[in-house]
mmCIF file of C-alpha atoms and ligand atoms in Angstrom:
data_model
loop_
_atom_site.group_PDB
_atom_site.id
_atom_site.type_symbol
_atom_site.label_atom_id
_atom_site.label_comp_id
_atom_site.label_asym_id
_atom_site.label_seq_id
_atom_site.Cartn_x
_atom_site.Cartn_y
_atom_site.Cartn_z
ATOM 1 C CA MET A 1 -46.101 31.278 13.181
ATOM 2 C CA LYS A 2 -46.455 34.598 11.426
ATOM 3 C CA LYS A 3 -47.819 34.799 7.909
ATOM 4 C CA ALA A 4 -47.190 37.109 4.964
ATOM 5 C CA THR A 5 -50.161 38.836 3.336
ATOM 6 C CA GLU A 6 -49.934 40.810 0.106
ATOM 7 C CA ILE A 7 -51.385 44.282 0.620
ATOM 8 C CA TYR A 8 -50.458 45.843 -2.732
ATOM 9 C CA ARG A 9 -49.341 44.675 -6.158
ATOM 10 C CA SER A 10 -48.917 46.396 -9.509
ATOM 11 C CA GLY A 11 -46.781 44.550 -12.031
ATOM 12 C CA PRO A 12 -43.336 43.923 -10.539
ATOM 13 C CA HIS A 13 -44.030 46.126 -7.502
ATOM 14 C CA ALA A 14 -45.588 44.725 -4.323
ATOM 15 C CA TRP A 15 -45.930 45.151 -0.554
ATOM 16 C CA LEU A 16 -46.463 42.274 1.861
ATOM 17 C CA ALA A 17 -47.198 42.480 5.582
ATOM 18 C CA ILE A 18 -45.743 39.858 7.922
ATOM 19 C CA HIS A 19 -48.071 39.815 10.890
ATOM 20 C CA ARG A 20 -49.843 38.132 13.810
ATOM 21 C CA ASP A 21 -48.006 35.250 15.377
ATOM 22 C CA PRO A 22 -50.516 33.328 17.541
ATOM 23 C CA GLU A 23 -47.585 31.458 19.140
ATOM 24 C CA ARG A 24 -45.814 34.659 20.212
ATOM 25 C CA PRO A 25 -45.241 34.684 23.970
ATOM 26 C CA GLY A 26 -47.307 37.339 25.738
ATOM 27 C CA PHE A 27 -44.242 39.058 27.194
ATOM 28 C CA LEU A 28 -43.216 40.271 23.689
ATOM 29 C CA ILE A 29 -45.021 43.164 22.006
ATOM 30 C CA ASP A 30 -46.510 42.111 18.658
ATOM 31 C CA THR A 31 -44.881 43.593 15.556
ATOM 32 C CA ASN A 32 -45.574 43.954 11.851
ATOM 33 C CA GLU A 33 -42.779 43.620 9.328
ATOM 34 C CA TYR A 34 -43.226 44.711 5.712
ATOM 35 C CA LEU A 35 -41.596 43.535 2.500
ATOM 36 C CA VAL A 36 -41.372 45.903 -0.442
ATOM 37 C CA THR A 37 -40.476 44.050 -3.611
ATOM 38 C CA HIS A 38 -39.704 45.332 -7.067
ATOM 39 C CA GLY A 39 -38.722 42.654 -9.534
ATOM 40 C CA ASP A 40 -35.999 40.598 -7.904
ATOM 41 C CA GLU A 41 -35.136 43.159 -5.206
ATOM 42 C CA THR A 42 -36.712 43.178 -1.744
ATOM 43 C CA LEU A 43 -36.493 45.659 1.127
ATOM 44 C CA LEU A 44 -37.501 44.626 4.676
ATOM 45 C CA THR A 45 -38.774 47.275 7.102
ATOM 46 C CA ASP A 46 -38.076 47.029 10.841
ATOM 47 C CA PRO A 47 -37.190 43.306 10.848
ATOM 48 C CA GLY A 48 -37.922 42.950 14.547
ATOM 49 C CA GLY A 49 -36.348 41.493 17.644
ATOM 50 C CA MET A 50 -34.057 38.488 17.803
ATOM 51 C CA GLU A 51 -36.735 36.494 19.661
ATOM 52 C CA ILE A 52 -39.062 36.627 16.664
ATOM 53 C CA PHE A 53 -36.441 36.119 13.944
ATOM 54 C CA PRO A 54 -37.465 32.460 13.281
ATOM 55 C CA ALA A 55 -41.124 33.455 12.797
ATOM 56 C CA VAL A 56 -40.291 36.390 10.484
ATOM 57 C CA PHE A 57 -37.716 34.407 8.519
ATOM 58 C CA SER A 58 -40.122 31.500 8.042
ATOM 59 C CA ALA A 59 -42.964 33.753 6.818
ATOM 60 C CA LEU A 60 -40.620 35.699 4.541
ATOM 61 C CA SER A 61 -39.108 32.534 3.044
ATOM 62 C CA LYS A 62 -42.541 31.385 1.883
ATOM 63 C CA VAL A 63 -42.954 34.450 -0.352
ATOM 64 C CA VAL A 64 -39.453 35.548 -1.399
ATOM 65 C CA ASP A 65 -36.004 34.020 -1.610
ATOM 66 C CA PRO A 66 -34.189 35.373 1.492
ATOM 67 C CA ARG A 67 -31.071 35.785 -0.646
ATOM 68 C CA SER A 68 -33.020 38.324 -2.737
ATOM 69 C CA LEU A 69 -33.102 40.698 0.227
ATOM 70 C CA SER A 70 -31.413 43.861 -0.942
ATOM 71 C CA ALA A 71 -31.826 46.192 2.051
ATOM 72 C CA ILE A 72 -33.161 46.660 5.568
ATOM 73 C CA PHE A 73 -34.859 49.896 6.603
ATOM 74 C CA ALA A 74 -34.708 50.542 10.363
ATOM 75 C CA SER A 75 -37.050 53.358 11.391
ATOM 76 C CA HIS A 76 -35.152 53.783 14.660
ATOM 77 C CA GLN A 77 -32.959 51.979 17.181
ATOM 78 C CA ASP A 78 -35.371 50.090 19.435
ATOM 79 C CA PRO A 79 -34.867 46.368 20.190
ATOM 80 C CA ASP A 80 -38.260 45.479 18.692
ATOM 81 C CA ILE A 81 -37.079 47.174 15.482
ATOM 82 C CA ILE A 82 -33.611 45.860 14.852
ATOM 83 C CA SER A 83 -32.173 43.574 17.569
ATOM 84 C CA SER A 84 -32.381 40.661 15.071
ATOM 85 C CA LEU A 85 -29.794 42.361 12.846
ATOM 86 C CA SER A 86 -26.934 39.904 13.436
ATOM 87 C CA LEU A 87 -29.184 36.997 12.410
ATOM 88 C CA TRP A 88 -30.224 38.705 9.150
ATOM 89 C CA LEU A 89 -26.563 39.387 8.419
ATOM 90 C CA GLU A 90 -25.901 35.656 8.764
ATOM 91 C CA VAL A 91 -28.451 35.162 5.967
ATOM 92 C CA LYS A 92 -26.732 37.803 3.828
ATOM 93 C CA PRO A 93 -23.582 39.451 5.235
ATOM 94 C CA THR A 94 -23.579 42.258 2.652
ATOM 95 C CA LEU A 95 -27.116 43.446 3.480
ATOM 96 C CA PRO A 96 -27.143 47.272 3.830
ATOM 97 C CA VAL A 97 -29.145 48.870 6.652
ATOM 98 C CA TYR A 98 -30.681 52.318 6.114
ATOM 99 C CA THR A 99 -31.199 54.220 9.340
ATOM 100 C CA SER A 100 -30.845 57.671 10.893
ATOM 101 C CA TRP A 101 -27.281 58.940 11.133
ATOM 102 C CA LEU A 102 -28.027 59.315 14.845
ATOM 103 C CA TRP A 103 -28.024 55.530 15.382
ATOM 104 C CA THR A 104 -25.300 54.241 13.055
ATOM 105 C CA THR A 105 -22.871 53.851 15.958
ATOM 106 C CA PHE A 106 -25.487 52.488 18.388
ATOM 107 C CA ILE A 107 -27.215 49.799 16.279
ATOM 108 C CA PRO A 108 -23.873 48.005 15.614
ATOM 109 C CA HIS A 109 -24.220 46.777 19.208
ATOM 110 C CA PHE A 110 -26.870 44.481 17.668
ATOM 111 C CA GLY A 111 -24.610 43.493 14.735
ATOM 112 C CA GLY A 112 -22.996 44.723 11.543
ATOM 113 C CA ASP A 113 -19.742 46.516 10.872
ATOM 114 C CA ALA A 114 -18.435 49.705 9.266
ATOM 115 C CA GLY A 115 -19.776 48.628 5.874
ATOM 116 C CA THR A 116 -23.302 47.735 7.003
ATOM 117 C CA PHE A 117 -24.959 51.092 7.608
ATOM 118 C CA ARG A 118 -26.266 53.741 5.227
ATOM 119 C CA SER A 119 -26.821 56.985 7.157
ATOM 120 C CA ILE A 120 -30.042 58.857 6.476
ATOM 121 C CA PRO A 121 -29.584 62.617 7.017
ATOM 122 C CA ASP A 122 -32.148 64.460 9.141
ATOM 123 C CA GLU A 123 -33.993 65.792 6.088
ATOM 124 C CA GLY A 124 -34.534 62.269 4.681
ATOM 125 C CA MET A 125 -33.427 60.738 1.398
ATOM 126 C CA ASN A 126 -34.546 58.649 -1.578
ATOM 127 C CA LEU A 127 -33.876 54.908 -1.646
ATOM 128 C CA SER A 128 -33.774 52.969 -4.915
ATOM 129 C CA LEU A 129 -35.439 49.581 -5.099
ATOM 130 C CA GLY A 130 -35.190 48.094 -8.562
ATOM 131 C CA ALA A 131 -36.708 50.660 -10.915
ATOM 132 C CA SER A 132 -38.745 52.235 -8.104
ATOM 133 C CA THR A 133 -37.888 55.006 -5.640
ATOM 134 C CA LEU A 134 -38.897 55.095 -1.974
ATOM 135 C CA ARG A 135 -38.582 58.128 0.297
ATOM 136 C CA ALA A 136 -37.339 58.149 3.910
ATOM 137 C CA VAL A 137 -39.581 60.805 5.523
ATOM 138 C CA PRO A 138 -38.543 62.495 8.793
ATOM 139 C CA ALA A 139 -40.535 61.544 11.904
ATOM 140 C CA HIS A 140 -38.040 62.670 14.539
ATOM 141 C CA TYR A 141 -39.123 62.500 18.206
ATOM 142 C CA LEU A 142 -42.084 60.242 17.276
ATOM 143 C CA HIS A 143 -40.911 58.621 19.411
ATOM 144 C CA SER A 144 -37.209 58.291 18.735
ATOM 145 C CA SER A 145 -35.048 61.416 18.365
ATOM 146 C CA GLY A 146 -33.742 60.069 15.036
ATOM 147 C CA ASN A 147 -36.737 58.460 13.333
ATOM 148 C CA PHE A 148 -37.892 57.897 9.750
ATOM 149 C CA HIS A 149 -40.970 56.591 8.019
ATOM 150 C CA LEU A 150 -40.884 55.130 4.512
ATOM 151 C CA TYR A 151 -43.110 56.479 1.749
ATOM 152 C CA ASP A 152 -43.767 54.671 -1.502
ATOM 153 C CA PRO A 153 -45.333 57.131 -3.979
ATOM 154 C CA SER A 154 -46.201 54.496 -6.584
ATOM 155 C CA ALA A 155 -48.014 52.196 -4.105
ATOM 156 C CA ARG A 156 -49.300 55.188 -2.107
ATOM 157 C CA ILE A 157 -48.226 53.420 1.098
ATOM 158 C CA LEU A 158 -46.600 54.981 4.171
ATOM 159 C CA PHE A 159 -44.764 52.689 6.581
ATOM 160 C CA SER A 160 -45.228 54.695 9.772
ATOM 161 C CA GLY A 161 -43.120 52.835 12.363
ATOM 162 C CA ASP A 162 -44.535 53.322 15.856
ATOM 163 C CA VAL A 163 -46.938 56.071 14.725
ATOM 164 C CA GLY A 164 -50.371 54.519 14.306
ATOM 165 C CA ALA A 165 -49.440 51.636 16.600
ATOM 166 C CA ALA A 166 -52.199 49.893 18.533
ATOM 167 C CA LEU A 167 -51.987 47.172 21.145
ATOM 168 C CA LEU A 168 -54.589 44.722 19.885
ATOM 169 C CA PRO A 169 -55.842 41.278 20.865
ATOM 170 C CA PRO A 170 -53.975 38.464 19.045
ATOM 171 C CA ASP A 171 -56.909 37.637 16.750
ATOM 172 C CA ALA A 172 -57.426 41.227 15.531
ATOM 173 C CA PRO A 173 -57.700 41.661 11.740
ATOM 174 C CA LEU A 174 -54.827 43.129 9.717
ATOM 175 C CA LEU A 175 -56.934 46.054 8.458
ATOM 176 C CA VAL A 176 -58.713 48.524 10.729
ATOM 177 C CA LYS A 177 -62.434 47.710 10.463
ATOM 178 C CA ASP A 178 -64.049 50.157 12.880
ATOM 179 C CA PHE A 179 -61.876 53.237 13.431
ATOM 180 C CA ASP A 180 -63.634 54.457 16.585
ATOM 181 C CA SER A 181 -63.227 51.181 18.453
ATOM 182 C CA HIS A 182 -59.736 50.517 17.044
ATOM 183 C CA ILE A 183 -58.330 53.862 18.105
ATOM 184 C CA GLN A 184 -59.095 53.132 21.760
ATOM 185 C CA HIS A 185 -56.243 50.593 21.562
ATOM 186 C CA ALA A 186 -53.899 53.291 20.215
ATOM 187 C CA ARG A 187 -54.603 56.188 22.573
ATOM 188 C CA ALA A 188 -52.445 55.334 25.610
ATOM 189 C CA PHE A 189 -49.573 54.205 23.385
ATOM 190 C CA HIS A 190 -49.419 57.557 21.577
ATOM 191 C CA GLN A 191 -49.929 59.633 24.702
ATOM 192 C CA ARG A 192 -46.936 58.051 26.427
ATOM 193 C CA TRP A 193 -44.558 57.138 23.586
ATOM 194 C CA MET A 194 -44.877 60.302 21.502
ATOM 195 C CA GLY A 195 -42.939 62.903 23.447
ATOM 196 C CA SER A 196 -43.245 66.101 21.422
ATOM 197 C CA ALA A 197 -46.403 67.978 20.488
ATOM 198 C CA ALA A 198 -44.411 70.210 18.103
ATOM 199 C CA ALA A 199 -42.933 67.200 16.304
ATOM 200 C CA LYS A 200 -46.379 65.631 16.101
ATOM 201 C CA GLN A 201 -47.904 68.744 14.476
ATOM 202 C CA ALA A 202 -45.051 68.975 11.979
ATOM 203 C CA TRP A 203 -45.475 65.275 11.097
ATOM 204 C CA CYS A 204 -49.233 65.658 10.596
ATOM 205 C CA GLU A 205 -48.686 68.574 8.201
ATOM 206 C CA ARG A 206 -45.870 66.771 6.349
ATOM 207 C CA ILE A 207 -47.839 63.542 5.966
ATOM 208 C CA SER A 208 -51.099 65.275 4.994
ATOM 209 C CA ALA A 209 -49.333 66.517 1.862
ATOM 210 C CA LEU A 210 -48.698 62.933 0.668
ATOM 211 C CA ALA A 211 -51.130 60.738 -1.285
ATOM 212 C CA ILE A 212 -51.605 57.748 1.014
ATOM 213 C CA ASP A 213 -53.966 54.799 0.482
ATOM 214 C CA GLN A 214 -52.553 52.685 3.318
ATOM 215 C CA LEU A 215 -50.782 53.777 6.518
ATOM 216 C CA CYS A 216 -48.905 50.771 7.852
ATOM 217 C CA PRO A 217 -47.662 50.832 11.466
ATOM 218 C CA GLN A 218 -45.112 48.512 13.091
ATOM 219 C CA HIS A 219 -47.682 47.417 15.711
ATOM 220 C CA GLY A 220 -51.412 46.867 15.298
ATOM 221 C CA ALA A 221 -53.479 47.203 12.128
ATOM 222 C CA ILE A 222 -53.282 48.999 8.776
ATOM 223 C CA TYR A 223 -55.329 52.178 8.197
ATOM 224 C CA ALA A 224 -56.743 52.160 4.654
ATOM 225 C CA GLY A 225 -58.762 54.623 2.585
ATOM 226 C CA ALA A 226 -60.646 57.213 4.652
ATOM 227 C CA ASP A 227 -59.148 55.815 7.883
ATOM 228 C CA VAL A 228 -55.764 57.308 6.894
ATOM 229 C CA GLY A 229 -57.161 60.838 7.142
ATOM 230 C CA ARG A 230 -59.132 59.908 10.251
ATOM 231 C CA PHE A 231 -55.929 58.766 11.943
ATOM 232 C CA ILE A 232 -53.973 61.908 10.995
ATOM 233 C CA ASN A 233 -56.800 64.128 12.289
ATOM 234 C CA TRP A 234 -57.102 62.089 15.498
ATOM 235 C CA PHE A 235 -53.342 62.298 16.079
ATOM 236 C CA ALA A 236 -53.292 66.043 15.370
ATOM 237 C CA GLU A 237 -55.898 66.576 18.091
ATOM 238 C CA LEU A 238 -54.366 64.198 20.656
ATOM 239 C CA GLU A 239 -52.490 65.703 23.577
ATOM 240 C CA VAL A 240 -49.106 63.980 23.736
ATOM 241 C CA GLY A 241 -45.796 64.340 25.495
ATOM 242 C CA VAL A 242 -44.880 66.087 28.680
ATOM 243 C CA THR A 243 -47.448 68.737 29.536
ATOM 244 C CA GLN A 244 -46.728 68.604 33.246
ATOM 245 C CA ALA A 245 -44.238 66.872 35.508
ATOM 246 C CA PRO A 246 -45.080 63.137 35.596
ATOM 247 C CA ALA A 247 -46.727 62.022 38.835
ATOM 248 C CA VAL A 248 -44.374 59.647 40.610
ATOM 249 C CA ALA A 249 -44.176 58.449 44.172
ATOM 250 C CA PRO A 250 -41.578 60.228 46.297
ATOM 251 C CA VAL A 251 -38.269 58.412 46.697
ATOM 252 C CA ALA A 252 -38.312 56.540 49.982
ATOM 253 C CA ALA A 253 -35.875 57.792 52.555
ATOM 254 C CA VAL A 254 -32.882 55.529 53.053
ATOM 255 C CA ALA A 255 -32.696 54.357 56.646
HETATM 256 FE FE1 FE2 B 301 -39.974 52.265 19.151
HETATM 257 FE FE1 FE2 B 302 -42.170 49.610 18.067
#
């Protein structure tokens, strides 16, 4: 099963990563979920697919009361992000889901109703969690056309969704240990999934202006300390998106 590891705490404010399920079937991409708690309120980022709901719920229940969940943040609309929604709403039917306005009529195909969704405008917005304030930061087209990351200025943590993702072996550590070897597991993912060089440059400039101690992706390992800047610089230099027509085999003639 997955386990929850505390990655930040200061008084009533904490972040926990739910990560690494050794029993996860190989046909599912591995995911990280994060809990942000402040006092008796808890926000869950990208709760994951319905297949992994039991593992996430079990790990979460060991560290917080599931009824204390106060919000879900969905960075975008992918199934590995939010297809478990209907199951979380069985735990707490009034749970609000913060997501891009672009997806508030699409994600209800996974669950929820007219009262479930809180639209985030393209420019982003602040979210209150207890006495703390989090910021939904635009990351559009990286890779989803309506996409947000979540910045916590007091913890100096950025939840970066699919940006920073790496496809790692199941026994990989939660924190990046050796940036140069780690990033080899991230290269192909970013080259294919990140479709816009212009959006990537804008994100790198926007994120470089923030004080970040930990950059926490939805797949792979957490970049901490100097590795945060290393990742942003690596991403800024990486060629991504469509630079020429993709090479595909010609369509076979129909007899
Ligand atoms: Fe995605
Ligand atoms: Fe993802």
